[in-house]
Amino acid sequence: MKKLSTWLGKLLGYGITALLIFGVFSLVALFGGTIMHFFGFTYASAGSLILFFVLTGLAGLPCEILAKALPMALLHMEKISKNAARVLFVLLDMTVTVFFMLLVDYLMDSVAATDLSVIVIAFIMAMCSVKDIRERPEDTKESSPSHKTDD
């Protein structure tokens, strides 16, 4: 009986987590679809819109990880500046997002994305993520007001 209780507790926890993730993802998809709609994006239903964003996110995830890792690695190796890393990230992230959105658009009959709508949403999404490109943690601690020393 204890195993069943534990198993049901885990199932309930995973189910609630999955529903929360799906809910947040659906809100992002609806927000993105609304913005894209202003630039000519059309979709048959809210379900097809959400599916479009889910497929784009899943297909592009490995490349998006690389698009973020490359500028961070170059920044931490001090090969490029923080601003150059951010510009590189925006360009790489936009390229990956545009490619996979156009690919998913091509494969789905229930959505029709214009190039402009895809570029606009890719830029917005990249700009929302660019703050993740930051200096090394050691540099952040030194410049933090809570770690100031009296020299």
PDB file of C-alpha atoms in Angstrom:
ATOM      1  CA  MET A   1       0.000   0.000   0.000  1.00  0.00           C
ATOM      2  CA  LYS A   2       2.886   2.354   0.761  1.00  0.00           C
ATOM      3  CA  LYS A   3       4.388   1.750  -2.696  1.00  0.00           C
ATOM      4  CA  LEU A   4       1.059   2.585  -4.342  1.00  0.00           C
ATOM      5  CA  SER A   5       0.804   5.779  -2.295  1.00  0.00           C
ATOM      6  CA  THR A   6       4.347   6.785  -3.230  1.00  0.00           C
ATOM      7  CA  TRP A   7       3.728   5.971  -6.876  1.00  0.00           C
ATOM      8  CA  LEU A   8       0.489   7.967  -6.953  1.00  0.00           C
ATOM      9  CA  GLY A   9       2.192  10.902  -5.245  1.00  0.00           C
ATOM     10  CA  LYS A  10       4.953  10.954  -7.841  1.00  0.00           C
ATOM     11  CA  LEU A  11       2.446  10.634 -10.668  1.00  0.00           C
ATOM     12  CA  LEU A  12       0.417  13.519  -9.285  1.00  0.00           C
ATOM     13  CA  GLY A  13       3.531  15.645  -8.874  1.00  0.00           C
ATOM     14  CA  TYR A  14       4.745  14.952 -12.405  1.00  0.00           C
ATOM     15  CA  GLY A  15       1.256  15.570 -13.770  1.00  0.00           C
ATOM     16  CA  ILE A  16       0.948  18.933 -12.061  1.00  0.00           C
ATOM     17  CA  THR A  17       4.428  19.931 -13.232  1.00  0.00           C
ATOM     18  CA  ALA A  18       3.619  18.907 -16.805  1.00  0.00           C
ATOM     19  CA  LEU A  19       0.376  20.885 -16.733  1.00  0.00           C
ATOM     20  CA  LEU A  20       2.164  23.975 -15.423  1.00  0.00           C
ATOM     21  CA  ILE A  21       4.838  23.724 -18.118  1.00  0.00           C
ATOM     22  CA  PHE A  22       2.189  23.208 -20.793  1.00  0.00           C
ATOM     23  CA  GLY A  23       0.215  26.178 -19.464  1.00  0.00           C
ATOM     24  CA  VAL A  24       3.200  28.504 -19.526  1.00  0.00           C
ATOM     25  CA  PHE A  25       4.209  27.247 -22.963  1.00  0.00           C
ATOM     26  CA  SER A  26       0.650  27.785 -24.223  1.00  0.00           C
ATOM     27  CA  LEU A  27       0.642  31.365 -22.960  1.00  0.00           C
ATOM     28  CA  VAL A  28       3.968  32.041 -24.682  1.00  0.00           C
ATOM     29  CA  ALA A  29       2.629  30.476 -27.892  1.00  0.00           C
ATOM     30  CA  LEU A  30      -0.546  32.556 -27.782  1.00  0.00           C
ATOM     31  CA  PHE A  31       1.439  35.725 -27.089  1.00  0.00           C
ATOM     32  CA  GLY A  32       3.884  34.912 -29.909  1.00  0.00           C
ATOM     33  CA  GLY A  33       1.041  34.024 -32.266  1.00  0.00           C
ATOM     34  CA  THR A  34      -0.681  37.314 -31.514  1.00  0.00           C
ATOM     35  CA  ILE A  35       2.450  39.289 -32.317  1.00  0.00           C
ATOM     36  CA  MET A  36       3.094  37.227 -35.455  1.00  0.00           C
ATOM     37  CA  HIS A  37      -0.535  37.702 -36.538  1.00  0.00           C
ATOM     38  CA  PHE A  38       0.121  41.448 -36.911  1.00  0.00           C
ATOM     39  CA  PHE A  39       2.753  40.556 -39.514  1.00  0.00           C
ATOM     40  CA  GLY A  40       0.685  38.093 -41.549  1.00  0.00           C
ATOM     41  CA  PHE A  41       0.849  34.828 -39.587  1.00  0.00           C
ATOM     42  CA  THR A  42      -2.322  32.745 -39.809  1.00  0.00           C
ATOM     43  CA  TYR A  43      -3.362  29.542 -38.085  1.00  0.00           C
ATOM     44  CA  ALA A  44      -6.403  27.275 -38.178  1.00  0.00           C
ATOM     45  CA  SER A  45      -6.895  26.949 -34.406  1.00  0.00           C
ATOM     46  CA  ALA A  46      -5.275  27.673 -31.065  1.00  0.00           C
ATOM     47  CA  GLY A  47      -4.204  24.022 -30.967  1.00  0.00           C
ATOM     48  CA  SER A  48      -2.314  24.334 -34.238  1.00  0.00           C
ATOM     49  CA  LEU A  49      -0.669  27.521 -32.956  1.00  0.00           C
ATOM     50  CA  ILE A  50       0.481  25.797 -29.773  1.00  0.00           C
ATOM     51  CA  LEU A  51       1.638  22.761 -31.772  1.00  0.00           C
ATOM     52  CA  PHE A  52       3.607  25.088 -34.068  1.00  0.00           C
ATOM     53  CA  PHE A  53       5.499  26.575 -31.127  1.00  0.00           C
ATOM     54  CA  VAL A  54       5.977  23.198 -29.408  1.00  0.00           C
ATOM     55  CA  LEU A  55       7.431  21.619 -32.551  1.00  0.00           C
ATOM     56  CA  THR A  56       9.622  24.647 -33.207  1.00  0.00           C
ATOM     57  CA  GLY A  57      10.921  24.580 -29.636  1.00  0.00           C
ATOM     58  CA  LEU A  58      11.614  20.853 -29.611  1.00  0.00           C
ATOM     59  CA  ALA A  59      13.240  20.785 -33.043  1.00  0.00           C
ATOM     60  CA  GLY A  60      15.401  23.828 -32.389  1.00  0.00           C
ATOM     61  CA  LEU A  61      16.447  23.062 -28.799  1.00  0.00           C
ATOM     62  CA  PRO A  62      19.836  21.448 -29.553  1.00  0.00           C
ATOM     63  CA  CYS A  63      20.825  24.240 -31.930  1.00  0.00           C
ATOM     64  CA  GLU A  64      19.597  26.908 -29.520  1.00  0.00           C
ATOM     65  CA  ILE A  65      21.790  25.438 -26.792  1.00  0.00           C
ATOM     66  CA  LEU A  66      24.788  25.712 -29.134  1.00  0.00           C
ATOM     67  CA  ALA A  67      23.759  29.243 -30.142  1.00  0.00           C
ATOM     68  CA  LYS A  68      23.956  30.236 -26.498  1.00  0.00           C
ATOM     69  CA  ALA A  69      27.051  28.209 -25.617  1.00  0.00           C
ATOM     70  CA  LEU A  70      29.308  29.550 -28.377  1.00  0.00           C
ATOM     71  CA  PRO A  71      29.131  33.248 -27.405  1.00  0.00           C
ATOM     72  CA  MET A  72      29.415  32.339 -23.712  1.00  0.00           C
ATOM     73  CA  ALA A  73      32.500  30.213 -24.380  1.00  0.00           C
ATOM     74  CA  LEU A  74      34.152  32.928 -26.458  1.00  0.00           C
ATOM     75  CA  LEU A  75      33.339  35.498 -23.782  1.00  0.00           C
ATOM     76  CA  HIS A  76      34.739  33.363 -20.971  1.00  0.00           C
ATOM     77  CA  MET A  77      37.897  32.668 -22.992  1.00  0.00           C
ATOM     78  CA  GLU A  78      38.164  36.458 -23.430  1.00  0.00           C
ATOM     79  CA  LYS A  79      38.186  36.178 -27.229  1.00  0.00           C
ATOM     80  CA  ILE A  80      35.294  38.642 -27.583  1.00  0.00           C
ATOM     81  CA  SER A  81      33.762  41.387 -25.461  1.00  0.00           C
ATOM     82  CA  LYS A  82      30.487  41.118 -23.605  1.00  0.00           C
ATOM     83  CA  ASN A  83      28.724  43.292 -26.192  1.00  0.00           C
ATOM     84  CA  ALA A  84      30.147  41.236 -29.063  1.00  0.00           C
ATOM     85  CA  ALA A  85      28.986  38.054 -27.320  1.00  0.00           C
ATOM     86  CA  ARG A  86      25.494  39.479 -27.005  1.00  0.00           C
ATOM     87  CA  VAL A  87      25.385  40.501 -30.665  1.00  0.00           C
ATOM     88  CA  LEU A  88      26.664  37.072 -31.716  1.00  0.00           C
ATOM     89  CA  PHE A  89      24.056  35.398 -29.516  1.00  0.00           C
ATOM     90  CA  VAL A  90      21.210  37.465 -31.001  1.00  0.00           C
ATOM     91  CA  LEU A  91      22.349  36.663 -34.548  1.00  0.00           C
ATOM     92  CA  LEU A  92      22.783  32.935 -33.878  1.00  0.00           C
ATOM     93  CA  ASP A  93      19.562  32.620 -31.874  1.00  0.00           C
ATOM     94  CA  MET A  94      17.564  34.480 -34.514  1.00  0.00           C
ATOM     95  CA  THR A  95      19.026  32.333 -37.290  1.00  0.00           C
ATOM     96  CA  VAL A  96      18.167  29.096 -35.484  1.00  0.00           C
ATOM     97  CA  THR A  97      14.658  30.284 -34.593  1.00  0.00           C
ATOM     98  CA  VAL A  98      13.931  31.518 -38.117  1.00  0.00           C
ATOM     99  CA  PHE A  99      15.202  28.297 -39.692  1.00  0.00           C
ATOM    100  CA  PHE A 100      13.147  25.999 -37.477  1.00  0.00           C
ATOM    101  CA  MET A 101      10.012  28.149 -37.594  1.00  0.00           C
ATOM    102  CA  LEU A 102      10.129  28.175 -41.385  1.00  0.00           C
ATOM    103  CA  LEU A 103      10.778  24.419 -41.420  1.00  0.00           C
ATOM    104  CA  VAL A 104       7.826  23.697 -39.127  1.00  0.00           C
ATOM    105  CA  ASP A 105       5.692  26.144 -41.132  1.00  0.00           C
ATOM    106  CA  TYR A 106       6.576  24.221 -44.297  1.00  0.00           C
ATOM    107  CA  LEU A 107       5.617  20.907 -42.681  1.00  0.00           C
ATOM    108  CA  MET A 108       2.333  22.096 -41.099  1.00  0.00           C
ATOM    109  CA  ASP A 109      -0.647  22.840 -43.332  1.00  0.00           C
ATOM    110  CA  SER A 110      -2.656  24.449 -40.525  1.00  0.00           C
ATOM    111  CA  VAL A 111      -0.308  27.423 -40.108  1.00  0.00           C
ATOM    112  CA  ALA A 112       1.061  29.953 -42.569  1.00  0.00           C
ATOM    113  CA  ALA A 113       3.920  32.153 -41.417  1.00  0.00           C
ATOM    114  CA  THR A 114       5.297  35.059 -43.379  1.00  0.00           C
ATOM    115  CA  ASP A 115       9.023  35.685 -43.370  1.00  0.00           C
ATOM    116  CA  LEU A 116       8.498  39.021 -41.643  1.00  0.00           C
ATOM    117  CA  SER A 117       6.397  37.500 -38.850  1.00  0.00           C
ATOM    118  CA  VAL A 118       9.048  34.858 -38.200  1.00  0.00           C
ATOM    119  CA  ILE A 119      11.897  37.392 -38.181  1.00  0.00           C
ATOM    120  CA  VAL A 120      10.027  39.717 -35.807  1.00  0.00           C
ATOM    121  CA  ILE A 121       9.202  37.001 -33.268  1.00  0.00           C
ATOM    122  CA  ALA A 122      12.722  35.541 -33.545  1.00  0.00           C
ATOM    123  CA  PHE A 123      14.161  38.974 -32.748  1.00  0.00           C
ATOM    124  CA  ILE A 124      11.816  39.459 -29.787  1.00  0.00           C
ATOM    125  CA  MET A 125      12.634  36.012 -28.416  1.00  0.00           C
ATOM    126  CA  ALA A 126      16.382  36.590 -28.830  1.00  0.00           C
ATOM    127  CA  MET A 127      16.193  39.961 -27.102  1.00  0.00           C
ATOM    128  CA  CYS A 128      14.342  38.381 -24.179  1.00  0.00           C
ATOM    129  CA  SER A 129      17.173  35.858 -23.775  1.00  0.00           C
ATOM    130  CA  VAL A 130      20.182  38.105 -24.392  1.00  0.00           C
ATOM    131  CA  LYS A 131      20.462  39.034 -20.709  1.00  0.00           C
ATOM    132  CA  ASP A 132      21.627  35.454 -20.075  1.00  0.00           C
ATOM    133  CA  ILE A 133      24.918  36.319 -21.796  1.00  0.00           C
ATOM    134  CA  ARG A 134      26.934  37.595 -18.864  1.00  0.00           C
ATOM    135  CA  GLU A 135      30.423  37.858 -17.577  1.00  0.00           C
ATOM    136  CA  ARG A 136      32.101  35.120 -15.614  1.00  0.00           C
ATOM    137  CA  PRO A 137      30.675  34.577 -12.122  1.00  0.00           C
ATOM    138  CA  GLU A 138      33.967  35.784 -10.617  1.00  0.00           C
ATOM    139  CA  ASP A 139      33.609  39.124 -12.423  1.00  0.00           C
ATOM    140  CA  THR A 140      30.018  39.517 -11.262  1.00  0.00           C
ATOM    141  CA  LYS A 141      30.928  38.937  -7.607  1.00  0.00           C
ATOM    142  CA  GLU A 142      33.688  41.545  -7.697  1.00  0.00           C
ATOM    143  CA  SER A 143      31.418  44.225  -9.127  1.00  0.00           C
ATOM    144  CA  SER A 144      28.509  43.401  -6.816  1.00  0.00           C
ATOM    145  CA  PRO A 145      27.750  46.141  -4.242  1.00  0.00           C
ATOM    146  CA  SER A 146      27.324  43.567  -1.479  1.00  0.00           C
ATOM    147  CA  HIS A 147      30.913  42.380  -1.910  1.00  0.00           C
ATOM    148  CA  LYS A 148      32.665  45.738  -1.773  1.00  0.00           C
ATOM    149  CA  THR A 149      35.718  45.963   0.417  1.00  0.00           C
ATOM    150  CA  ASP A 150      37.197  49.019   2.071  1.00  0.00           C
ATOM    151  CA  ASP A 151      40.639  49.391   0.507  1.00  0.00           C
TER     152      ASP A 151
END
